[in-house]
Coordinates of N, CA and C in Angstrom, one line a residue:
Chain A
X1 N -4.7 -16.8 2.3 CA -4.2 -15.5 1.8 C -3.8 -15.6 0.3
X2 N -4.5 -14.8 -0.5 CA -4.2 -14.8 -1.9 C -2.8 -14.3 -2.2
X3 N -2.0 -15.1 -3.0 CA -0.7 -14.6 -3.4 C -0.8 -13.9 -4.8
X4 N -0.1 -12.8 -4.9 CA -0.2 -12.1 -6.2 C 1.2 -12.1 -6.9
X5 N 1.1 -12.3 -8.2 CA 2.4 -12.3 -9.0 C 2.2 -11.3 -10.2
X6 N 3.1 -10.4 -10.4 CA 3.1 -9.5 -11.5 C 4.5 -9.3 -12.0
X7 N 4.7 -8.9 -13.3 CA 6.0 -8.8 -13.9 C 6.8 -7.7 -13.1
X8 N 8.1 -7.9 -13.1 CA 9.0 -7.0 -12.3 C 9.1 -5.7 -13.0
X9 N 9.2 -5.7 -14.3 CA 9.3 -4.4 -15.1 C 8.7 -4.5 -16.5
X10 N 8.4 -3.3 -17.0 CA 7.9 -3.2 -18.4 C 8.4 -1.9 -19.0
X11 N 8.7 -1.9 -20.3 CA 9.0 -0.7 -21.0 C 8.0 -0.4 -22.0
X12 N 7.7 0.9 -22.3 CA 6.8 1.3 -23.3 C 7.1 2.6 -23.9
X13 N 6.8 2.8 -25.1 CA 7.0 4.1 -25.7 C 5.8 5.0 -25.4
X14 N 6.0 6.3 -25.4 CA 5.0 7.3 -25.2 C 3.9 7.0 -26.2
X15 N 2.6 7.2 -25.8 CA 1.5 7.1 -26.7 C 0.9 5.7 -26.9
X16 N 1.7 4.7 -26.4 CA 1.2 3.3 -26.5 C 0.3 2.9 -25.4
X17 N -0.5 1.9 -25.6 CA -1.3 1.3 -24.5 C -0.5 0.3 -23.8
X18 N -0.6 0.3 -22.5 CA 0.2 -0.6 -21.6 C -0.8 -1.5 -20.8
X19 N -0.5 -2.8 -20.9 CA -1.3 -3.7 -20.1 C -0.4 -4.5 -19.1
X20 N -0.8 -4.4 -17.8 CA 0.0 -5.1 -16.8 C -0.9 -6.1 -16.1
X21 N -0.5 -7.4 -16.1 CA -1.3 -8.4 -15.6 C -0.8 -8.9 -14.3
X22 N -1.7 -9.2 -13.4 CA -1.4 -9.7 -12.1 C -2.2 -11.0 -11.9
X23 N -1.4 -12.0 -11.5 CA -2.0 -13.3 -11.2 C -2.3 -13.5 -9.7
X24 N -3.5 -13.9 -9.4 CA -4.0 -14.2 -8.0 C -4.8 -15.4 -8.0
X25 N -4.1 -16.6 -8.2 CA -4.8 -17.9 -8.4 C -5.8 -18.3 -7.3
X26 N -5.4 -18.0 -6.0 CA -6.3 -18.4 -4.9 C -7.0 -17.3 -4.3
X27 N -7.5 -16.4 -5.2 CA -8.4 -15.3 -4.7 C -9.6 -15.8 -4.1
X28 N -10.0 -15.2 -3.0 CA -11.2 -15.6 -2.2 C -12.4 -14.9 -2.7
X29 N -13.6 -15.5 -2.4 CA -14.8 -14.9 -2.9 C -15.0 -13.5 -2.5
X30 N -14.6 -13.1 -1.3 CA -14.9 -11.7 -0.8 C -13.8 -10.7 -1.2
X31 N -12.7 -11.2 -1.9 CA -11.6 -10.3 -2.2 C -11.9 -9.3 -3.3
X32 N -11.5 -8.1 -3.2 CA -11.5 -7.1 -4.2 C -10.1 -6.9 -4.8
X33 N -10.0 -6.5 -6.0 CA -8.8 -6.2 -6.7 C -8.6 -4.7 -6.9
X34 N -7.5 -4.2 -6.4 CA -7.2 -2.8 -6.5 C -5.8 -2.6 -7.0
X35 N -5.7 -1.6 -7.8 CA -4.3 -1.2 -8.4 C -3.9 0.1 -7.8
X36 N -2.6 0.2 -7.5 CA -2.1 1.5 -7.0 C -0.8 1.8 -7.8
X37 N -0.6 3.1 -7.8 CA 0.6 3.7 -8.5 C 1.5 4.3 -7.5
X38 N 2.8 4.1 -7.6 CA 3.7 4.8 -6.7 C 4.9 5.4 -7.4
X39 N 5.1 6.7 -7.1 CA 6.3 7.4 -7.6 C 7.3 7.4 -6.5
X40 N 8.6 7.6 -6.8 CA 9.7 7.7 -5.8 C 9.4 8.7 -4.8
X41 N 9.7 8.4 -3.5 CA 9.5 9.2 -2.4 C 8.1 9.6 -2.1
X42 N 7.1 8.8 -2.6 CA 5.7 9.1 -2.3 C 5.0 7.8 -1.9
X43 N 3.9 7.9 -1.2 CA 3.1 6.7 -1.0 C 2.3 6.3 -2.2
X44 N 1.9 5.0 -2.2 CA 1.0 4.5 -3.3 C -0.3 5.4 -3.4
X45 N -0.8 5.5 -4.7 CA -2.0 6.2 -4.9 C -3.0 5.3 -5.7
X46 N -4.2 5.3 -5.3 CA -5.3 4.5 -5.9 C -5.4 4.9 -7.4
X47 N -5.5 3.8 -8.2 CA -5.8 4.0 -9.6 C -7.2 3.5 -9.9
X48 N -7.5 2.2 -9.6 CA -8.8 1.6 -10.0 C -9.0 0.4 -9.2
X49 N -10.3 0.0 -9.1 CA -10.7 -1.2 -8.3 C -11.8 -1.9 -9.0
X50 N -11.8 -3.2 -8.8 CA -12.9 -4.0 -9.4 C -13.1 -5.3 -8.6
X51 N -14.2 -5.9 -9.0 CA -14.5 -7.3 -8.4 C -14.6 -8.3 -9.5
X52 N -15.3 -8.0 -10.6 CA -15.3 -8.9 -11.7 C -15.7 -8.1 -13.0
X53 N -15.5 -8.6 -14.1 CA -15.7 -8.0 -15.5 C -14.8 -6.8 -15.7
X54 N -15.3 -5.8 -16.2 CA -14.5 -4.6 -16.6 C -14.9 -3.4 -15.9
X55 N -13.9 -2.6 -15.5 CA -14.2 -1.3 -14.9 C -13.3 -0.3 -15.6
X56 N -13.9 0.9 -15.8 CA -13.1 1.9 -16.5 C -13.3 3.3 -15.8
X57 N -12.2 4.0 -15.6 CA -12.4 5.4 -15.1 C -11.6 6.3 -16.0
X58 N -11.3 7.5 -15.5 CA -10.7 8.5 -16.4 C -9.2 8.2 -16.7
X59 N -8.6 7.3 -15.9 CA -7.2 7.1 -16.1 C -6.8 5.7 -16.6
X60 N -7.7 4.7 -16.3 CA -7.3 3.3 -16.6 C -8.6 2.5 -16.8
X61 N -8.3 1.3 -17.2 CA -9.3 0.2 -17.3 C -8.8 -1.0 -16.5
X62 N -9.7 -1.8 -16.0 CA -9.3 -3.0 -15.3 C -10.2 -4.1 -15.8
X63 N -9.5 -5.2 -16.3 CA -10.2 -6.3 -16.9 C -10.0 -7.5 -15.9
X64 N -11.1 -8.1 -15.6 CA -11.1 -9.3 -14.7 C -11.9 -10.4 -15.3
X65 N -11.2 -11.5 -15.6 CA -12.0 -12.6 -16.3 C -12.9 -13.3 -15.3
X66 N -13.8 -14.1 -15.8 CA -14.9 -14.7 -15.0 C -14.3 -15.5 -13.8
X67 N -13.2 -16.2 -14.0 CA -12.6 -17.0 -12.9 C -11.9 -16.1 -11.8
X68 N -11.6 -14.9 -12.1 CA -11.0 -13.9 -11.3 C -9.6 -14.2 -10.8
X69 N -9.0 -15.2 -11.5 CA -7.6 -15.6 -11.1 C -6.5 -14.7 -11.6
X70 N -6.9 -13.7 -12.4 CA -5.9 -12.7 -12.8 C -6.7 -11.4 -13.0
X71 N -6.0 -10.3 -13.2 CA -6.5 -9.0 -13.6 C -5.5 -8.3 -14.4
X72 N -6.0 -7.4 -15.3 CA -5.1 -6.7 -16.2 C -5.4 -5.2 -16.1
X73 N -4.5 -4.5 -15.7 CA -4.6 -3.0 -15.7 C -4.2 -2.5 -17.0
X74 N -5.0 -1.7 -17.6 CA -4.7 -1.1 -19.0 C -4.6 0.4 -18.9
X75 N -3.5 0.9 -19.3 CA -3.2 2.4 -19.3 C -3.2 2.8 -20.7
X76 N -4.2 3.6 -21.2 CA -4.2 4.0 -22.6 C -3.2 5.2 -22.8
X77 N -2.5 5.1 -23.9 CA -1.7 6.2 -24.4 C -0.8 6.8 -23.3
X78 N 0.1 6.0 -22.8 CA 1.0 6.4 -21.7 C 1.8 7.6 -22.0
X79 N 2.2 8.4 -21.0 CA 3.1 9.5 -21.2 C 4.3 9.3 -20.2
X80 N 5.3 10.2 -20.3 CA 6.5 10.0 -19.5 C 6.1 10.1 -18.0
X81 N 5.0 10.8 -17.7 CA 4.6 11.0 -16.3 C 4.0 9.7 -15.7
X82 N 3.8 8.7 -16.6 CA 3.2 7.4 -16.1 C 4.3 6.5 -15.6
X83 N 5.6 6.9 -15.8 CA 6.7 6.1 -15.3 C 6.6 6.0 -13.8
X84 N 6.4 4.8 -13.3 CA 6.1 4.6 -11.8 C 6.1 3.1 -11.6
X85 N 5.9 2.7 -10.3 CA 5.7 1.3 -10.0 C 4.2 1.1 -9.7
X86 N 3.7 0.0 -10.3 CA 2.3 -0.3 -10.2 C 2.1 -1.6 -9.4
X87 N 1.2 -1.5 -8.4 CA 1.0 -2.6 -7.5 C -0.5 -3.1 -7.6
X88 N -0.6 -4.4 -7.7 CA -2.0 -4.9 -7.5 C -2.2 -5.4 -6.1
X89 N -3.4 -5.2 -5.6 CA -3.7 -5.6 -4.2 C -5.0 -6.4 -4.2
X90 N -4.9 -7.5 -3.5 CA -6.1 -8.4 -3.3 C -6.5 -8.3 -1.8
X91 N -7.7 -7.9 -1.5 CA -8.0 -7.6 -0.1 C -9.5 -7.9 0.2
X92 N -9.7 -8.4 1.4 CA -11.0 -8.5 2.0 C -11.0 -8.4 3.5
X93 N -12.1 -8.0 4.0 CA -12.2 -8.0 5.5 C -13.3 -8.9 5.9
X94 N -13.1 -9.7 6.9 CA -14.1 -10.6 7.4 C -13.7 -11.4 8.5
X95 N -14.6 -11.8 9.4 CA -14.3 -12.7 10.5 C -13.2 -12.1 11.4
X96 N -13.3 -10.7 11.5 CA -12.3 -10.1 12.4 C -10.9 -10.0 11.9
X97 N -10.7 -10.2 10.6 CA -9.3 -10.2 10.1 C -9.3 -9.6 8.7
X98 N -8.2 -8.9 8.5 CA -8.0 -8.2 7.2 C -7.0 -9.1 6.4
X99 N -7.6 -9.6 5.3 CA -6.8 -10.4 4.4 C -6.3 -9.5 3.2
X100 N -5.0 -9.2 3.2 CA -4.5 -8.2 2.3 C -3.2 -8.7 1.8
X101 N -3.0 -8.7 0.4 CA -1.8 -9.0 -0.2 C -1.4 -8.1 -1.3
X102 N -0.3 -7.4 -1.2 CA 0.2 -6.5 -2.3 C 1.1 -7.4 -3.1
X103 N 1.1 -7.1 -4.5 CA 2.1 -7.7 -5.3 C 3.4 -7.0 -5.1
X104 N 4.5 -7.5 -5.7 CA 5.8 -6.9 -5.6 C 6.0 -5.7 -6.4
X105 N 5.0 -5.4 -7.3 CA 5.1 -4.2 -8.1 C 5.7 -4.4 -9.5
X106 N 5.2 -3.7 -10.4 CA 5.8 -3.7 -11.8 C 6.3 -2.3 -12.1
X107 N 7.6 -2.2 -12.3 CA 8.2 -0.9 -12.6 C 8.0 -0.6 -14.1
X108 N 7.2 0.4 -14.4 CA 6.9 0.8 -15.8 C 7.8 2.0 -16.2
X109 N 8.5 1.8 -17.2 CA 9.4 2.9 -17.8 C 8.8 3.3 -19.1
X110 N 8.4 4.6 -19.2 CA 7.9 5.1 -20.5 C 9.1 5.8 -21.2
X111 N 9.3 5.4 -22.4 CA 10.4 6.0 -23.2 C 9.9 7.0 -24.2
X112 N 10.6 8.1 -24.4 CA 10.1 9.1 -25.3 C 10.2 8.6 -26.7
Chain B
X1 N -1.1 15.9 -2.6 CA -1.6 15.9 -1.2 C -2.8 15.0 -1.0
X2 N -2.6 13.9 -0.2 CA -3.6 12.9 -0.1 C -4.5 13.1 1.1
X3 N -4.1 14.0 2.0 CA -4.9 14.2 3.2 C -4.3 13.4 4.4
X4 N -3.2 12.7 4.1 CA -2.5 11.9 5.1 C -1.1 12.4 5.2
X5 N -0.7 12.9 6.4 CA 0.7 13.4 6.6 C 1.4 12.6 7.6
X6 N 2.7 12.5 7.4 CA 3.6 11.7 8.2 C 4.8 12.6 8.6
X7 N 5.2 12.5 9.9 CA 6.4 13.1 10.3 C 7.2 12.2 11.2
X8 N 8.5 12.2 11.2 CA 9.3 13.0 10.3 C 9.4 12.3 8.9
X9 N 9.9 12.9 7.9 CA 10.0 12.3 6.6 C 11.2 11.4 6.5
X10 N 12.3 11.8 7.3 CA 13.5 11.0 7.4 C 13.9 10.8 8.8
X11 N 14.4 9.7 9.2 CA 14.8 9.4 10.6 C 16.0 8.5 10.6
X12 N 17.1 8.9 11.2 CA 18.2 8.0 11.4 C 18.4 7.8 12.9
X13 N 18.4 6.5 13.3 CA 18.5 6.2 14.7 C 19.5 5.0 15.0
X14 N 20.0 5.1 16.2 CA 20.9 4.0 16.6 C 20.0 2.9 17.2
X15 N 20.6 1.7 17.4 CA 19.8 0.5 17.8 C 19.3 0.7 19.2
X16 N 19.9 1.6 20.0 CA 19.5 1.7 21.4 C 18.5 2.9 21.6
X17 N 18.3 3.6 20.5 CA 17.4 4.8 20.6 C 15.9 4.4 20.7
X18 N 15.1 5.4 21.2 CA 13.7 5.3 21.2 C 13.2 6.5 20.4
X19 N 12.4 6.2 19.4 CA 11.8 7.3 18.6 C 10.3 6.9 18.2
X20 N 9.6 7.9 17.7 CA 8.2 7.7 17.3 C 8.0 8.3 16.0
X21 N 7.2 7.6 15.2 CA 6.7 8.1 13.9 C 5.2 8.5 14.1
X22 N 4.9 9.6 13.5 CA 3.5 10.2 13.6 C 2.8 10.2 12.3
X23 N 1.5 9.9 12.3 CA 0.7 10.0 11.1 C -0.6 10.7 11.5
X24 N -1.1 11.6 10.6 CA -2.3 12.3 10.9 C -3.1 12.3 9.6
X25 N -4.4 12.0 9.7 CA -5.3 12.0 8.5 C -6.4 13.0 8.7
X26 N -6.6 13.8 7.6 CA -7.6 14.9 7.7 C -8.8 14.5 6.8
X27 N -9.1 13.3 6.7 CA -10.2 12.8 5.8 C -11.4 12.3 6.5
X28 N -11.4 12.3 7.8 CA -12.6 11.8 8.5 C -12.7 10.3 8.5
X29 N -11.6 9.6 8.2 CA -11.7 8.1 8.0 C -11.7 7.4 9.4
X30 N -12.2 6.2 9.4 CA -12.3 5.4 10.6 C -11.2 4.4 10.8
X31 N -10.5 4.0 9.7 CA -9.5 3.0 9.7 C -8.1 3.6 9.4
X32 N -7.1 3.1 10.1 CA -5.7 3.6 9.8 C -4.8 2.4 9.9
X33 N -3.7 2.5 9.1 CA -2.8 1.3 8.9 C -1.3 1.8 8.9
X34 N -0.5 0.9 9.4 CA 1.0 1.0 9.2 C 1.5 -0.1 8.3
X35 N 2.3 0.3 7.3 CA 2.9 -0.6 6.4 C 4.5 -0.4 6.5
X36 N 5.2 -1.5 6.1 CA 6.6 -1.5 6.0 C 6.9 -1.7 4.5
X37 N 7.8 -0.9 3.9 CA 8.2 -1.1 2.5 C 9.7 -1.2 2.4
X38 N 10.2 -2.4 2.2 CA 11.6 -2.6 2.0 C 11.9 -2.8 0.6
X39 N 13.2 -2.5 0.2 CA 13.6 -2.7 -1.1 C 13.4 -4.1 -1.6
X40 N 12.8 -4.2 -2.8 CA 12.6 -5.5 -3.5 C 11.7 -6.4 -2.7
X41 N 10.8 -5.9 -1.8 CA 9.8 -6.7 -1.1 C 8.5 -6.0 -1.3
X42 N 7.4 -6.8 -1.3 CA 6.1 -6.2 -1.4 C 5.8 -5.4 -0.1
X43 N 4.8 -4.5 -0.2 CA 4.3 -3.8 1.0 C 3.8 -4.8 2.0
X44 N 4.3 -4.6 3.3 CA 3.9 -5.5 4.3 C 3.0 -4.8 5.3
X45 N 1.8 -5.3 5.5 CA 0.9 -4.7 6.4 C 1.3 -5.1 7.8
X46 N 1.5 -4.0 8.7 CA 1.9 -4.3 10.1 C 0.8 -4.2 11.1
X47 N 0.1 -3.1 11.1 CA -1.0 -2.9 12.0 C -2.2 -2.3 11.3
X48 N -3.4 -2.6 11.9 CA -4.6 -2.0 11.4 C -5.4 -1.5 12.6
X49 N -5.9 -0.3 12.6 CA -6.8 0.2 13.6 C -8.1 0.6 13.0
X50 N -9.2 0.3 13.8 CA -10.5 0.8 13.4 C -11.1 1.5 14.6
X51 N -11.5 2.7 14.4 CA -12.1 3.5 15.5 C -11.3 3.3 16.8
X52 N -10.0 3.5 16.6 CA -9.0 3.6 17.7 C -8.7 2.2 18.3
X53 N -9.3 1.2 17.8 CA -9.1 -0.2 18.3 C -8.2 -1.0 17.4
X54 N -7.2 -1.6 17.9 CA -6.3 -2.4 17.0 C -7.0 -3.7 16.6
X55 N -7.1 -3.9 15.3 CA -7.9 -5.1 14.8 C -7.0 -6.1 14.1
X56 N -5.7 -5.7 13.9 CA -4.8 -6.5 13.1 C -3.4 -6.3 13.6
X57 N -2.7 -7.3 13.9 CA -1.2 -7.3 14.2 C -0.6 -8.4 13.5
X58 N 0.1 -8.1 12.4 CA 0.6 -9.2 11.5 C 2.0 -9.7 12.0
X59 N 2.0 -10.3 13.2 CA 3.2 -10.9 13.7 C 4.4 -9.9 13.7
X60 N 4.1 -8.7 14.1 CA 5.2 -7.7 14.1 C 6.0 -7.8 15.4
X61 N 7.3 -7.7 15.4 CA 8.1 -7.8 16.6 C 7.7 -6.7 17.6
X62 N 7.9 -7.0 18.9 CA 7.4 -6.1 19.9 C 8.2 -4.8 20.0
X63 N 9.3 -4.7 19.3 CA 10.1 -3.5 19.3 C 9.3 -2.4 18.5
X64 N 8.3 -2.8 17.8 CA 7.4 -1.8 17.2 C 6.1 -1.8 18.0
X65 N 5.7 -0.6 18.4 CA 4.5 -0.5 19.3 C 3.6 0.6 18.8
X66 N 2.4 0.3 18.2 CA 1.6 1.3 17.7 C 0.7 1.9 18.8
X67 N 0.2 3.1 18.5 CA -0.7 3.8 19.4 C -1.7 4.6 18.5
X68 N -3.0 4.5 18.8 CA -4.0 5.3 18.1 C -4.8 6.0 19.1
X69 N -4.5 7.2 19.5 CA -5.2 8.0 20.5 C -6.6 8.4 20.1
X70 N -6.8 8.7 18.8 CA -8.1 9.0 18.2 C -8.1 8.7 16.8
X71 N -9.2 8.8 16.1 CA -9.3 8.3 14.7 C -8.5 9.1 13.7
X72 N -7.9 10.2 14.1 CA -7.2 11.0 13.2 C -5.7 10.9 13.4
X73 N -5.2 10.2 14.4 CA -3.8 10.2 14.7 C -3.3 8.7 14.9
X74 N -2.2 8.4 14.4 CA -1.6 7.1 14.6 C -0.1 7.3 14.8
X75 N 0.4 6.6 15.8 CA 1.8 6.6 16.1 C 2.4 5.2 16.0
X76 N 3.7 5.2 15.7 CA 4.5 4.0 15.7 C 5.7 4.2 16.6
X77 N 5.8 3.6 17.8 CA 6.9 3.8 18.7 C 7.9 2.8 18.4
X78 N 9.2 3.2 18.4 CA 10.3 2.3 18.0 C 11.3 2.3 19.1
X79 N 11.7 1.1 19.4 CA 12.8 0.9 20.4 C 13.6 -0.3 20.2
X80 N 14.9 -0.2 20.4 CA 15.9 -1.2 20.2 C 15.7 -1.9 18.8
X81 N 15.7 -1.1 17.8 CA 15.5 -1.6 16.4 C 16.8 -2.3 15.9
X82 N 16.7 -3.0 14.9 CA 17.8 -3.7 14.2 C 18.0 -3.0 12.9
X83 N 19.2 -3.2 12.3 CA 19.5 -2.6 11.0 C 18.6 -3.1 9.9
X84 N 18.1 -4.3 10.0 CA 17.2 -4.8 9.0 C 15.8 -4.2 9.1
X85 N 15.5 -3.4 10.1 CA 14.3 -2.6 10.2 C 14.3 -1.4 9.4
X86 N 15.5 -1.0 8.8 CA 15.6 0.1 7.9 C 14.7 -0.1 6.7
X87 N 13.8 0.9 6.5 CA 12.8 0.7 5.4 C 12.0 2.0 5.3
X88 N 11.1 2.1 4.4 CA 10.1 3.2 4.3 C 8.8 2.7 5.1
X89 N 8.4 3.5 6.0 CA 7.2 3.2 6.8 C 6.1 4.1 6.4
X90 N 5.0 3.4 5.9 CA 3.9 4.1 5.3 C 2.7 4.0 6.2
X91 N 2.0 5.1 6.3 CA 0.7 5.2 7.0 C -0.4 5.3 6.0
X92 N -1.5 4.7 6.2 CA -2.6 4.9 5.3 C -3.9 5.0 6.1
X93 N -5.0 5.5 5.5 CA -6.3 5.5 6.1 C -7.3 5.1 5.1
X94 N -8.5 4.7 5.5 CA -9.6 4.4 4.7 C -10.9 4.7 5.4
X95 N -12.0 4.8 4.7 CA -13.2 5.2 5.3 C -13.6 4.1 6.4
X96 N -13.4 2.9 6.1 CA -13.7 1.8 7.0 C -12.9 0.6 6.7
X97 N -13.3 -0.5 7.3 CA -12.6 -1.8 7.0 C -13.4 -2.6 6.0
X98 N -12.9 -2.7 4.8 CA -13.6 -3.5 3.8 C -12.6 -3.6 2.6
X99 N -12.6 -4.7 1.9 CA -11.7 -4.9 0.9 C -11.8 -3.9 -0.3
X100 N -13.0 -3.3 -0.4 CA -13.2 -2.4 -1.5 C -13.1 -0.9 -1.0
X101 N -12.5 -0.7 0.1 CA -12.3 0.7 0.6 C -10.9 1.1 0.0
X102 N -10.9 2.3 -0.6 CA -9.7 2.8 -1.1 C -8.8 3.3 0.0
X103 N -7.5 3.0 0.0 CA -6.6 3.4 1.0 C -5.9 4.7 0.5
X104 N -5.8 5.7 1.4 CA -5.0 6.9 1.1 C -3.7 6.8 1.9
X105 N -2.6 6.9 1.2 CA -1.3 6.8 1.8 C -0.6 8.1 2.1
X106 N 0.1 8.2 3.1 CA 1.0 9.3 3.4 C 2.3 9.1 2.6
X107 N 3.2 10.1 2.7 CA 4.4 10.1 1.9 C 5.5 9.1 2.5
X108 N 5.2 8.7 3.7 CA 6.2 7.7 4.3 C 7.3 8.4 5.2
X109 N 7.8 7.6 6.1 CA 9.0 8.0 6.8 C 10.2 7.1 6.4
X110 N 11.2 7.6 5.9 CA 12.4 6.8 5.5 C 13.2 6.6 6.8
X111 N 13.3 5.4 7.3 CA 14.0 5.1 8.5 C 15.3 4.3 8.3
X112 N 16.3 4.8 8.9 CA 17.6 4.2 8.8 C 18.1 3.8 10.2
X113 N 18.4 2.6 10.4 CA 18.9 2.1 11.7 C 20.3 1.8 11.6
X114 N 21.1 2.5 12.4 CA 22.6 2.2 12.3 C 23.1 1.2 13.3

């Protein structure tokens, strides 16, 4: 089971780019990397997912190096509404078992 | 609104009580999950169901008993819980079972065991 490590907290000013890195040294071949955002009193919400290289959608980018032992979530020009906890997830399904590990989360605080 | 609803949103129960948490998904998904989220701990996967069949039970104590009567509904039956079971219980669903399937989470049930 892949173990994930991410910073406990980060602060950023509005308008800046924020990069949050998650380490997953023993990621398996079949594992995908997914990032979720969670606001207080809500369930996590999908942000972006990747397997390798770079993925970009309308809200974020995900950078995954060739060895896949880490991944970096990039949030461009953050606003106050991006203040939340961000989780990385490494997961795969195979051989009748779900291998799934959430990180402990990074609490992002955006400052005006 | 994620298409996954959970009731109740808050629950306080004594250690001798029996209660149930309910989850319903309106997304036509085939897989449903129960997670436990405690303060300062990562999300813990408890149970996974696929097409109403339990496919994963991550060493969860027997005082937690899941039930999936159909692919849209998932229950978590609780009995003789301990104070350390107090947590946010999250339900999620996904189209199927695969590491690249996006999971859609409900808002959770905040459980307090006295």
